[in-house]
Coordinates of C-alpha atoms and ligand atoms in Angstrom, one line a residue:
M21 CA 127.7 70.8 64.9
S22 CA 124.7 73.3 63.3
K23 CA 123.2 75.9 65.3
D24 CA 120.0 75.1 64.3
K25 CA 120.1 71.5 65.8
R26 CA 121.6 73.3 69.0
E27 CA 118.2 75.5 68.9
K28 CA 116.1 73.0 68.6
N29 CA 117.6 71.0 71.4
S30 CA 117.2 73.8 73.7
S31 CA 113.5 74.8 72.5
E32 CA 112.6 71.2 73.3
E33 CA 114.3 71.1 76.9
Q34 CA 112.6 74.0 77.7
S35 CA 109.4 73.1 76.9
G36 CA 109.8 69.7 78.8
Q37 CA 108.7 67.9 75.4
E38 CA 110.9 64.9 74.5
T39 CA 109.9 64.3 70.4
H40 CA 113.5 62.7 70.2
R41 CA 116.2 61.3 71.9
F42 CA 118.6 63.3 73.3
D43 CA 121.0 64.4 71.0
I44 CA 124.7 64.2 72.3
S45 CA 126.2 65.7 69.0
A46 CA 124.7 68.7 69.5
L47 CA 126.9 70.2 72.0
S48 CA 129.5 72.6 71.5
K49 CA 133.3 71.7 72.7
K50 CA 132.7 73.9 75.9
E51 CA 129.6 72.1 76.7
I52 CA 131.4 68.9 76.5
I53 CA 134.0 70.0 78.6
D54 CA 131.8 71.6 81.1
R55 CA 129.6 68.3 81.1
S56 CA 132.8 66.3 81.6
R57 CA 133.8 68.0 84.5
K58 CA 130.4 67.6 86.2
F59 CA 130.0 63.9 85.5
S60 CA 133.6 62.8 86.5
K61 CA 133.5 65.0 89.6
Q62 CA 130.8 62.2 91.2
Y63 CA 133.5 59.6 91.1
C64 CA 136.3 61.7 92.0
V65 CA 137.6 61.9 95.8
G66 CA 139.5 64.4 96.4
N67 CA 140.9 64.5 100.0
G68 CA 140.7 61.0 100.9
A69 CA 140.6 61.2 104.9
D70 CA 136.7 59.8 104.8
F71 CA 137.0 57.6 102.0
R72 CA 135.2 54.1 102.3
L73 CA 135.1 51.9 99.2
K74 CA 131.5 50.6 100.3
D75 CA 130.4 54.2 99.2
Y76 CA 131.2 53.7 96.1
D77 CA 128.9 51.3 93.2
T78 CA 130.6 49.1 90.6
K79 CA 127.7 49.6 88.8
A80 CA 126.8 52.4 86.6
G81 CA 124.2 54.5 88.4
V82 CA 121.8 53.9 85.3
E83 CA 120.5 51.0 83.6
F84 CA 121.7 50.5 79.9
S85 CA 119.5 48.5 77.4
A86 CA 120.4 47.5 74.0
E87 CA 118.8 50.3 72.4
D88 CA 121.4 52.6 74.2
K89 CA 124.3 51.1 72.8
P90 CA 125.0 53.4 70.0
L91 CA 124.4 56.8 72.3
V92 CA 126.8 55.2 74.4
K93 CA 129.2 54.8 71.6
E94 CA 128.6 58.3 70.7
A95 CA 129.1 59.5 74.0
L96 CA 132.6 58.1 74.1
E97 CA 133.4 59.0 70.7
I98 CA 132.7 62.5 71.5
G99 CA 134.9 62.4 74.8
V100 CA 137.9 60.7 72.8
E101 CA 137.3 63.7 70.3
A102 CA 137.2 66.6 72.8
L103 CA 140.3 64.8 74.8
A104 CA 142.4 64.8 71.3
A105 CA 141.7 68.3 71.1
L106 CA 143.3 69.4 74.6
Q107 CA 146.0 67.1 74.1
D108 CA 146.8 68.7 70.6
I109 CA 147.0 71.9 72.8
L110 CA 149.2 70.1 75.6
Y111 CA 151.3 69.1 73.1
A112 CA 152.0 72.3 71.4
Q113 CA 152.3 74.6 74.4
D114 CA 154.7 72.0 75.7
R115 CA 154.7 73.0 79.5
W116 CA 152.5 70.7 81.5
S117 CA 152.2 67.2 81.4
L118 CA 149.4 64.3 82.6
L119 CA 150.1 61.4 84.3
V120 CA 147.3 58.8 84.5
I121 CA 147.8 56.0 86.5
F122 CA 145.3 53.1 85.9
Q123 CA 145.0 50.1 88.9
A124 CA 142.7 47.2 89.1
M125 CA 141.9 43.8 89.9
D126 CA 142.5 41.3 86.8
A127 CA 140.0 41.6 84.4
A128 CA 138.5 44.9 85.5
G129 CA 139.3 46.4 81.8
K130 CA 142.1 48.4 82.2
D131 CA 144.0 47.3 78.9
G132 CA 140.5 47.9 77.0
A133 CA 140.1 51.1 78.4
I134 CA 143.4 52.3 77.6
K135 CA 143.1 51.3 74.0
H136 CA 139.7 53.2 73.6
V137 CA 139.9 56.3 75.7
M138 CA 143.4 57.0 74.1
S139 CA 142.3 56.3 70.3
G140 CA 142.1 59.4 69.1
V141 CA 145.4 60.9 70.6
N142 CA 148.0 61.5 68.6
P143 CA 150.6 58.9 69.2
Q144 CA 153.5 60.8 69.4
G145 CA 152.1 63.0 72.4
C146 CA 151.1 59.7 74.5
Q147 CA 153.4 57.2 76.3
V148 CA 151.9 53.8 77.8
S149 CA 154.2 52.2 80.2
S150 CA 153.1 48.7 81.9
F151 CA 154.6 47.8 85.7
K152 CA 154.6 43.7 85.8
S153 CA 156.8 42.1 88.6
P154 CA 159.9 44.1 89.0
S155 CA 163.3 42.4 87.4
N156 CA 166.8 42.0 89.6
E157 CA 168.0 45.4 88.4
E158 CA 164.6 46.9 89.6
L159 CA 164.6 45.3 92.9
D160 CA 168.0 46.8 93.3
H161 CA 166.8 50.6 93.7
D162 CA 164.1 51.9 95.5
F163 CA 160.7 51.4 94.5
L164 CA 160.0 54.5 92.8
W165 CA 163.3 54.4 90.6
R166 CA 161.3 52.0 87.4
C167 CA 158.4 54.6 87.5
Q168 CA 160.3 57.7 87.2
K169 CA 162.3 56.8 84.3
H170 CA 158.8 56.8 82.1
L171 CA 157.2 59.9 83.3
P172 CA 155.7 61.9 80.7
E173 CA 158.0 64.7 78.8
R174 CA 156.3 68.5 78.8
G175 CA 153.5 68.6 76.4
R176 CA 152.9 64.5 76.6
I177 CA 149.8 62.3 78.5
G178 CA 151.8 59.2 80.1
I179 CA 149.6 56.4 81.1
F180 CA 150.7 54.0 83.7
N181 CA 149.0 50.5 83.3
R182 CA 149.7 49.6 87.2
S183 CA 152.6 51.7 88.7
Y184 CA 154.2 52.2 92.3
Y185 CA 151.0 51.6 93.9
E186 CA 151.4 48.0 93.6
E187 CA 153.8 48.7 96.3
V188 CA 151.2 49.0 98.8
L189 CA 148.9 46.5 97.0
V190 CA 150.1 43.3 96.0
V191 CA 152.8 43.8 98.0
R192 CA 151.0 44.6 101.4
V193 CA 149.0 41.7 100.5
H194 CA 151.9 38.8 99.7
E195 CA 154.4 39.7 102.7
A196 CA 156.6 37.2 101.0
I197 CA 157.0 39.8 97.9
L198 CA 158.0 42.3 100.7
R199 CA 160.6 39.9 102.0
A200 CA 161.9 39.5 99.0
Q201 CA 162.9 43.0 98.0
K202 CA 166.0 43.3 99.2
L203 CA 165.6 45.9 101.8
P204 CA 167.7 46.5 105.0
E205 CA 166.3 44.8 107.6
K206 CA 166.0 47.5 110.1
L207 CA 163.6 49.5 107.8
V208 CA 160.9 47.1 107.5
T209 CA 158.7 47.8 110.2
K210 CA 155.0 48.1 111.1
D211 CA 155.1 51.7 109.6
I212 CA 156.2 50.7 106.5
W213 CA 152.5 51.2 104.5
E214 CA 152.0 54.5 106.0
E215 CA 155.5 55.6 105.2
R216 CA 155.4 54.5 101.6
F217 CA 151.7 56.5 101.7
K218 CA 154.0 59.3 102.8
D219 CA 156.6 58.9 100.1
I220 CA 153.6 58.3 97.4
R221 CA 152.0 61.5 98.3
N222 CA 155.6 63.5 98.7
F223 CA 156.4 62.1 95.2
E224 CA 153.0 63.4 93.5
K225 CA 153.3 66.7 95.2
Y226 CA 156.5 66.8 94.2
L227 CA 155.5 66.6 90.1
T228 CA 152.6 68.6 90.5
R229 CA 154.6 71.6 91.4
N230 CA 157.1 70.5 88.4
G231 CA 154.3 70.8 86.2
T232 CA 153.4 67.1 86.1
I233 CA 149.6 66.7 86.7
V234 CA 149.0 63.1 88.5
I235 CA 145.2 61.5 88.5
K236 CA 144.7 58.2 89.9
I237 CA 141.8 55.6 88.1
F238 CA 140.6 52.2 90.3
L239 CA 138.6 50.3 87.7
N240 CA 136.0 49.4 90.9
V241 CA 134.9 45.7 89.3
S242 CA 132.9 43.2 91.4
K243 CA 133.9 40.0 92.5
K244 CA 130.9 38.6 90.4
E245 CA 131.5 40.6 87.3
Q246 CA 135.3 39.5 87.3
K247 CA 134.4 35.7 87.7
K248 CA 131.9 36.0 84.9
R249 CA 134.9 37.5 82.4
F250 CA 137.4 34.8 83.6
I251 CA 134.8 32.5 82.7
Q252 CA 134.9 34.1 79.2
R253 CA 138.7 33.9 78.9
V254 CA 138.4 30.0 79.4
D255 CA 135.3 29.6 76.6
D256 CA 136.9 32.3 74.1
P257 CA 139.8 30.5 72.7
D258 CA 140.7 34.2 71.5
K259 CA 140.7 35.3 74.9
N260 CA 142.4 32.0 76.6
W261 CA 145.9 33.9 76.2
K262 CA 144.7 36.5 78.3
F263 CA 143.9 34.3 81.4
S264 CA 146.4 32.4 83.9
A265 CA 146.2 30.3 86.9
A266 CA 147.7 33.5 88.9
D267 CA 144.9 35.1 88.0
A268 CA 142.4 32.8 89.4
K269 CA 145.0 32.6 92.6
E270 CA 145.0 36.4 93.3
R271 CA 141.1 36.4 93.3
G272 CA 141.4 34.1 96.5
Y273 CA 142.7 37.4 97.9
W274 CA 140.2 39.7 97.3
K275 CA 139.2 41.1 100.5
D276 CA 142.8 41.8 101.6
Y277 CA 143.1 43.5 97.9
M278 CA 140.4 45.4 99.0
Y279 CA 141.5 46.6 101.9
A280 CA 144.6 47.7 100.6
Y281 CA 142.7 49.5 97.9
E282 CA 140.8 51.5 100.5
E283 CA 143.6 52.3 102.6
L284 CA 145.9 53.4 99.9
I285 CA 143.0 55.5 98.5
R286 CA 142.3 57.0 101.8
N287 CA 146.0 57.6 102.3
T288 CA 147.0 58.9 98.8
S289 CA 143.7 61.1 97.6
T290 CA 144.3 65.0 97.1
E291 CA 142.6 67.6 96.1
K292 CA 145.4 68.0 93.5
S293 CA 146.3 64.4 92.7
P294 CA 142.6 62.6 93.2
W295 CA 141.6 58.7 93.1
Y296 CA 138.7 58.8 90.6
I297 CA 136.6 55.4 91.5
V298 CA 135.3 54.1 88.5
P299 CA 132.2 51.4 88.4
A300 CA 133.6 48.9 86.1
D301 CA 131.1 46.1 85.5
N302 CA 129.9 48.5 82.5
K303 CA 132.9 48.6 80.4
S304 CA 131.4 51.4 78.1
F305 CA 130.2 53.0 81.1
A306 CA 133.7 53.2 82.8
R307 CA 135.0 54.6 79.4
I308 CA 132.8 57.6 79.5
V309 CA 134.0 58.2 83.2
I310 CA 138.0 57.7 81.9
A311 CA 137.5 59.7 79.1
S312 CA 135.5 62.5 81.5
A313 CA 138.2 62.6 84.1
I314 CA 141.3 63.1 81.4
I315 CA 139.4 65.8 79.7
H316 CA 138.7 67.6 83.2
A317 CA 142.2 67.4 84.4
L318 CA 143.4 69.0 80.9
D319 CA 140.7 71.7 81.5
E320 CA 141.9 72.5 84.5
M321 CA 145.7 73.4 83.1
E322 CA 143.9 76.2 80.9
L323 CA 145.8 75.0 78.1
E324 CA 146.4 77.3 75.5
Y325 CA 148.5 77.0 72.0
P326 CA 151.5 79.4 71.8
K327 CA 150.9 82.8 70.9
V328 CA 153.0 84.0 68.0
S329 CA 154.9 87.8 68.7
K330 CA 154.0 90.2 66.3
E331 CA 157.2 90.3 64.5
K332 CA 157.0 86.6 64.1
L333 CA 153.7 87.0 62.7
A334 CA 155.0 89.8 59.8
E335 CA 157.8 87.4 59.3
L336 CA 155.2 84.5 58.4
H337 CA 153.4 86.6 56.0
E338 CA 156.5 87.8 54.2
I339 CA 157.3 84.3 53.7
K340 CA 153.7 83.4 52.3
A341 CA 153.7 86.6 50.0
S342 CA 157.2 85.5 48.3
L343 CA 155.7 82.1 48.2
L344 CA 152.7 83.3 46.5
A345 CA 155.2 85.7 44.3
E346 CA 156.9 82.1 43.2
E347 CA 156.5 81.3 39.2
Ligands
ATP404 P1 146.4 41.6 82.0 O1 145.6 42.2 81.9 O2 147.2 41.3 80.7 O3 146.2 40.3 83.2 P2 148.6 42.5 84.0 O4 148.8 44.1 84.1 O5 147.7 42.3 85.2 O6 147.9 42.8 83.1 P3 150.1 40.7 84.4 O7 151.5 40.2 83.1 O8 149.2 39.5 84.4 O9 150.0 42.1 83.9 O10 150.5 41.2 86.0 C1 151.1 41.8 86.2 C2 151.8 41.2 87.8 O11 152.6 42.3 88.0 C3 150.5 41.8 88.6 O12 149.9 40.5 89.2 C4 150.9 42.8 89.3 O13 150.4 42.6 90.8 C5 152.3 42.4 89.7 N1 153.2 43.7 90.0 C6 153.3 44.9 89.5 N2 154.2 45.7 90.4 C7 154.8 45.0 91.3 C8 155.5 44.9 92.2 N3 156.0 46.1 92.3 N4 155.7 43.7 92.9 C9 155.3 42.5 92.7 N5 154.3 42.3 91.9 C10 154.1 43.4 91.0
MG405 MG1 146.7 39.8 85.1

């Protein structure tokens, strides 16, 4: 970005004149990080004690016209670039790790969001794990077991596409699934959800204390938008594979799911491991919110490239000198 461009921008802002559209590419990396922090904050629940789902919109707060498309695309590209730059330091420093959990109703856009938001990241520094119905082997263990095996190593970003939160979602909505979990009968009481919330809170606290920061993304799609996307999945032959009768059946439990989401967010959103309630009716907007939330979480780590000692630096220069001296 040229300095001239930035100065032009700020003088226009000061004079209040709007001679052309806001030029997002003129922002410095620090400005992008600052904006990401402020932007993502409005969707961040923090301490969830007073959380109510109805306070959060499924729609972006702004209307986008066709004209805005390139700007939205550019905003995401810039966010992805900033995220990749931070991830490079995370990897080099090899101390912290970040776990990003995605939860949502079907067709809310989890897969697309993961694909686009992580598109600029070095694949070596990122691990995506999807959690479907548990296998027999998984059901022979406690509910966190299968997820623990996929936690990100130091220096890495781990993405969970669904997670242990299904244990207080689909398992809560369908009592039969809980019954099939092979738990000792006397442990299945009316307190089980409260107990699971507590276990999850403690688990995330434990991870945080060990250098793995956990953030949780709820893609908040409306029932109306889900219907539209389901119909598209039937009408578009390339999308047929994405749709099943099971998805349509789960839609019938919408209210129960919303209740379960509200309860779990209220009980597991904390300052250190917050939930983000991302308006998901507009996919592009949702992706920008997600990129911002990840940038913010990485920025909080105050990452730095490892410092090289004076001795090591002198050694590197000696090596360089001998390389240059080669015939
Ligand atoms: P897609 O966007 O492709 O539909 P998906 O994440 O919905 O992706 P599916 O294979 O359709 O993947 O569904 C996985 C299913 O597994 C979900 O319905 C989810 O609720 C269920 N599931 C995940 N974890 C558990 C669990 N612990 N117990 C029971 N069911 C689970
Ligand atoms: Mg599905």
